C-alpha cells in the first residue's frame, strides 16, 4: 500500500502539463521548479513547517529542502542562521530562489549535499530536520531521477546516515527532528534508531482524517 501511494505521488510530481510554476502555501507565494518535490500534492510540507518549534536567534539545518518552504519559514520565524541542503541541484536552486523571493537570502545558505557531506565537521545547529523520503520501496527499485529520491529510500540507507551522523551537527542540547509518516517503515526506523543509540518521541501527528489512511508524524530523536 505504501509503495503504491508513493508511486502515485511520484507520478503527480512528474506530470508537467498542469504543474504550476508557483504555489501559495502558509500565506506566501513560492516558486516551484520542475523536478522538485512539490508541496502542492501532499500535506507533509505545510504540516511540518507549521509544527516545528524554530530556535529563535539560533541555527537551523534542513536536510532535503526541496522548494525551501521549511528553510525560509525558519528564517522568517526568527532563526539567525539557516542551512538548506539537498542532493538535487534543482531543489538547491529552488530553495535559493525562494529565500531571495522572501528577503532572507542573507541568512539562508543553500548547498548541494548528499545528507551532511557538504558540511564542515564543526558546523553545528540548534535544530536539524528532514522531511524524509520515507517510502521504503521493494527490492530492485531503481532511483531513476531526483524525484524518486524525494519519495523513496531503498534499504533506508539515507535514513541510516541521517540517524547516525546528524548528532555531529547538533550543538549541545540541540534537537534532532524527522518528518515521517505511517507510510514509512516503522520497524526499520526503530531498529536504525536503536543502532544509533536514539529513542523516538512523537511530537505531533495529523491523525488519519486529514488524508484518509495517512498519518504525518513529526518525530524527535533523543539520545538514550
Ligand atoms: C519529502 S521531500 C521534502 C522536500 C521539502 N523539505 C518539503 O518539505 O517540501 C525529501 C527531500 O529530500 C531530498 N533528499 C533525498 N535524499 C537526499 C540525500 N541523500 N541528501 C540530501 N537530500 C536528499 C530530496 O531531494 C527532497 O527534496
Short mmCIF file of C-alpha atoms and ligand atoms in Angstrom, two decimals:
data_model
loop_
_atom_site.label_atom_id
_atom_site.label_comp_id
_atom_site.label_asym_id
_atom_site.label_seq_id
_atom_site.Cartn_x
_atom_site.Cartn_y
_atom_site.Cartn_z
CA UNK A 1 0.00 0.00 0.00
CA UNK A 2 2.82 2.43 0.90
CA UNK A 3 4.73 1.83 -2.32
CA UNK A 4 1.60 2.37 -4.44
CA UNK A 5 0.90 5.64 -2.60
CA UNK A 6 4.50 6.73 -3.13
CA UNK A 7 4.34 5.81 -6.79
CA UNK A 8 1.11 7.79 -7.25
CA UNK A 9 2.79 10.83 -5.62
CA UNK A 10 5.80 10.38 -7.89
CA UNK A 11 3.55 10.37 -10.97
CA UNK A 12 1.77 13.53 -9.81
CA UNK A 13 5.14 15.22 -9.32
CA UNK A 14 6.34 14.06 -12.75
CA UNK A 15 3.31 15.40 -14.61
CA UNK A 16 4.47 18.58 -16.28
CA UNK A 17 1.28 19.50 -18.21
CA UNK A 18 -0.57 21.25 -15.40
CA UNK A 19 2.25 21.66 -12.93
CA UNK A 20 2.24 25.23 -11.62
CA UNK A 21 5.43 27.34 -11.67
CA UNK A 22 4.45 28.84 -8.34
CA UNK A 23 2.09 27.98 -5.49
CA UNK A 24 0.56 29.52 -2.39
CA UNK A 25 1.22 27.95 0.99
CA UNK A 26 1.17 29.22 4.57
CA UNK A 27 0.12 32.67 3.40
CA UNK A 28 3.00 33.10 0.96
CA UNK A 29 3.71 32.58 -2.74
CA UNK A 30 6.55 30.20 -3.63
CA UNK A 31 8.49 29.38 -6.83
CA UNK A 32 8.27 25.78 -7.99
CA UNK A 33 10.84 24.34 -10.41
CA UNK A 34 10.44 21.17 -12.44
CA UNK A 35 11.91 18.05 -10.91
CA UNK A 36 11.49 19.33 -7.35
CA UNK A 37 9.19 17.77 -4.71
CA UNK A 38 6.02 19.87 -4.95
CA UNK A 39 4.29 20.74 -1.66
CA UNK A 40 1.02 21.14 -3.59
CA UNK A 41 0.49 17.38 -3.99
CA UNK A 42 0.92 16.39 -0.37
CA UNK A 43 0.29 17.86 3.09
CA UNK A 44 3.65 16.99 4.65
CA UNK A 45 5.45 20.27 3.93
CA UNK A 46 2.78 22.58 5.33
CA UNK A 47 2.21 20.42 8.43
CA UNK A 48 5.87 20.07 9.35
CA UNK A 49 6.62 23.73 8.52
CA UNK A 50 3.84 24.75 10.93
CA UNK A 51 4.67 22.28 13.70
CA UNK A 52 8.42 22.83 14.07
CA UNK A 53 9.48 25.00 17.03
CA UNK A 54 12.15 27.07 15.24
CA UNK A 55 15.05 28.05 17.50
CA UNK A 56 14.75 31.85 17.73
CA UNK A 57 18.09 33.53 17.23
CA UNK A 58 19.66 30.09 16.67
CA UNK A 59 20.84 27.85 13.86
CA UNK A 60 18.54 25.59 11.84
CA UNK A 61 19.69 22.90 9.43
CA UNK A 62 17.26 21.47 6.90
CA UNK A 63 18.25 18.32 5.07
CA UNK A 64 16.39 17.86 1.76
CA UNK A 65 14.97 21.38 1.48
CA UNK A 66 13.12 20.89 -1.83
CA UNK A 67 11.41 24.20 -2.68
CA UNK A 68 12.73 25.69 0.56
CA UNK A 69 9.40 26.29 2.32
CA UNK A 70 10.64 24.98 5.67
CA UNK A 71 14.08 26.65 5.48
CA UNK A 72 12.60 30.02 4.51
CA UNK A 73 9.87 29.71 7.17
CA UNK A 74 12.62 29.03 9.72
CA UNK A 75 14.47 32.21 8.67
CA UNK A 76 11.27 34.25 8.71
CA UNK A 77 10.41 32.68 12.07
CA UNK A 78 13.49 34.15 13.73
CA UNK A 79 16.37 31.73 13.13
CA UNK A 80 19.58 33.71 12.80
CA UNK A 81 21.26 31.17 10.53
CA UNK A 82 19.71 28.54 8.27
CA UNK A 83 21.48 25.99 6.09
CA UNK A 84 19.39 24.18 3.47
CA UNK A 85 20.86 21.05 1.90
CA UNK A 86 19.59 18.95 -0.95
CA UNK A 87 21.02 16.25 -3.18
CA UNK A 88 19.05 17.64 -6.14
CA UNK A 89 20.60 20.67 -7.90
CA UNK A 90 17.13 21.83 -8.97
CA UNK A 91 15.99 21.79 -5.34
CA UNK A 92 19.04 23.80 -4.27
CA UNK A 93 18.23 26.40 -6.94
CA UNK A 94 14.54 26.36 -5.97
CA UNK A 95 15.39 26.99 -2.31
CA UNK A 96 17.82 29.77 -3.29
CA UNK A 97 15.09 31.48 -5.34
CA UNK A 98 12.51 31.27 -2.56
CA UNK A 99 14.97 32.61 0.00
CA UNK A 100 15.58 35.58 -2.32
CA UNK A 101 11.86 35.97 -3.02
CA UNK A 102 11.13 36.28 0.69
CA UNK A 103 14.10 38.52 1.53
CA UNK A 104 16.08 36.04 3.65
CA UNK A 105 18.92 35.18 1.26
CA UNK A 106 21.34 36.75 3.75
CA UNK A 107 20.58 34.09 6.35
CA UNK A 108 19.64 31.02 4.26
CA UNK A 109 22.69 29.24 2.90
CA UNK A 110 21.91 26.65 0.20
CA UNK A 111 24.24 23.77 -0.56
CA UNK A 112 24.09 20.72 -2.79
CA UNK A 113 24.86 17.86 -0.47
CA UNK A 114 24.29 14.14 -0.07
CA UNK A 115 22.95 14.21 3.51
CA UNK A 116 25.65 16.02 5.54
CA UNK A 117 28.56 15.51 3.12
CA UNK A 118 28.98 19.21 2.16
CA UNK A 119 29.08 20.44 5.78
CA UNK A 120 32.28 21.14 7.68
CA UNK A 121 32.82 18.76 10.60
CA UNK A 122 32.39 21.60 13.11
CA UNK A 123 29.23 23.07 11.54
CA UNK A 124 26.59 22.82 14.31
CA UNK A 125 22.95 23.82 14.72
CA UNK A 126 20.27 24.06 17.38
CA UNK A 127 17.80 22.06 15.30
CA UNK A 128 18.29 19.59 12.47
CA UNK A 129 15.27 18.49 10.41
CA UNK A 130 14.47 16.28 7.41
CA UNK A 131 11.02 15.77 5.87
CA UNK A 132 12.26 12.41 4.79
CA UNK A 133 11.81 10.24 1.72
CA UNK A 134 10.05 7.73 3.95
CA UNK A 135 8.71 5.19 1.46
CA UNK A 136 10.80 2.01 1.60
CA UNK A 137 10.44 0.53 -1.90
CA UNK A 138 10.59 -3.18 -2.76
CA UNK A 139 13.94 -4.74 -3.61
CA UNK A 140 15.11 -3.95 -7.14
CA UNK A 141 13.63 -0.44 -7.15
CA UNK A 142 15.85 1.98 -9.07
CA UNK A 143 16.17 5.67 -8.16
CA UNK A 144 15.88 6.90 -11.75
CA UNK A 145 15.56 10.61 -11.00
CA UNK A 146 15.94 13.08 -8.16
CA UNK A 147 12.15 12.96 -7.76
CA UNK A 148 12.44 9.26 -6.93
CA UNK A 149 14.94 10.21 -4.24
CA UNK A 150 12.44 12.74 -2.82
CA UNK A 151 9.93 9.96 -2.12
CA UNK A 152 11.76 6.62 -1.80
CA UNK A 153 14.73 5.49 0.27
CA UNK A 154 15.72 1.95 -0.78
CA UNK A 155 17.01 -0.05 2.18
CA UNK A 156 16.63 3.10 4.32
CA UNK A 157 20.29 3.93 3.63
CA UNK A 158 19.64 7.70 3.72
CA UNK A 159 17.70 7.28 6.99
CA UNK A 160 20.61 5.32 8.42
CA UNK A 161 23.06 8.12 7.57
CA UNK A 162 20.66 10.74 8.94
CA UNK A 163 20.27 8.92 12.25
CA UNK A 164 23.93 8.08 12.68
CA UNK A 165 25.50 11.38 11.55
CA UNK A 166 23.06 14.16 12.47
CA UNK A 167 24.18 14.47 16.09
CA UNK A 168 27.66 15.53 14.90
CA UNK A 169 26.00 18.69 13.59
CA UNK A 170 23.99 19.50 16.71
CA UNK A 171 25.03 21.93 19.41
CA UNK A 172 24.87 20.54 22.96
CA UNK A 173 21.17 20.32 23.81
CA UNK A 174 20.23 20.65 20.13
CA UNK A 175 17.19 18.84 18.74
CA UNK A 176 17.07 16.21 16.01
CA UNK A 177 13.72 16.08 14.18
CA UNK A 178 12.31 13.83 11.48
CA UNK A 179 9.19 14.38 9.37
CA UNK A 180 7.80 10.86 8.95
CA UNK A 181 4.50 9.06 8.34
CA UNK A 182 2.65 5.80 8.82
CA UNK A 183 3.60 5.04 5.19
CA UNK A 184 7.20 4.77 6.34
CA UNK A 185 8.86 1.60 7.60
CA UNK A 186 8.40 1.95 11.39
CA UNK A 187 10.19 -1.26 12.25
CA UNK A 188 13.25 -0.34 10.21
CA UNK A 189 13.29 3.18 11.65
CA UNK A 190 13.13 1.78 15.19
CA UNK A 191 15.98 -0.59 14.53
CA UNK A 192 18.15 2.16 12.97
CA UNK A 193 17.37 4.41 15.94
CA UNK A 194 18.40 1.58 18.30
CA UNK A 195 21.68 1.13 16.42
CA UNK A 196 22.33 4.87 16.65
CA UNK A 197 21.51 4.93 20.40
CA UNK A 198 18.41 7.07 19.91
CA UNK A 199 14.84 6.86 21.13
CA UNK A 200 11.89 8.09 19.11
CA UNK A 201 9.40 10.55 20.55
CA UNK A 202 6.20 11.62 18.78
CA UNK A 203 5.89 15.43 18.83
CA UNK A 204 2.86 15.90 16.61
CA UNK A 205 0.54 13.92 14.36
CA UNK A 206 -2.05 14.77 11.73
CA UNK A 207 -4.20 11.77 12.67
CA UNK A 208 -5.71 9.88 9.76
CA UNK A 209 -8.73 12.02 8.94
CA UNK A 210 -6.92 14.81 7.02
CA UNK A 211 -5.79 12.33 4.37
CA UNK A 212 -7.65 9.03 4.82
CA UNK A 213 -5.21 6.33 5.83
CA UNK A 214 -2.17 8.64 6.02
CA UNK A 215 -0.78 9.93 9.29
CA UNK A 216 2.00 12.51 9.15
CA UNK A 217 4.21 12.45 12.23
CA UNK A 218 6.81 14.87 13.49
CA UNK A 219 9.33 12.82 15.45
CA UNK A 220 12.19 13.79 17.72
CA UNK A 221 15.21 11.50 18.06
CA UNK A 222 16.66 11.71 21.53
CA UNK A 223 19.92 10.25 22.84
CA UNK A 224 19.25 7.24 25.06
C1 LIG B 1 9.87 14.57 1.00
S1 LIG B 1 10.94 15.67 0.15
C2 LIG B 1 10.79 17.11 1.19
C3 LIG B 1 11.15 18.40 0.49
C4 LIG B 1 10.90 19.67 1.32
N1 LIG B 1 11.67 19.66 2.53
C5 LIG B 1 9.45 19.80 1.65
O1 LIG B 1 9.10 19.59 2.83
O2 LIG B 1 8.67 20.12 0.76
C6 LIG B 1 12.53 15.00 0.58
C7 LIG B 1 13.72 15.84 0.09
O3 LIG B 1 14.93 15.18 0.50
C8 LIG B 1 15.88 15.26 -0.54
N2 LIG B 1 16.83 14.16 -0.40
C9 LIG B 1 16.64 12.84 -0.60
N3 LIG B 1 17.77 12.15 -0.39
C10 LIG B 1 18.70 13.06 -0.02
C11 LIG B 1 20.07 12.97 0.33
N4 LIG B 1 20.71 11.79 0.34
N5 LIG B 1 20.74 14.10 0.64
C12 LIG B 1 20.10 15.32 0.62
N6 LIG B 1 18.81 15.46 0.27
C13 LIG B 1 18.11 14.36 -0.03
C14 LIG B 1 15.05 15.19 -1.82
O4 LIG B 1 15.73 15.69 -2.95
C15 LIG B 1 13.81 16.02 -1.41
O5 LIG B 1 13.97 17.37 -1.74
#
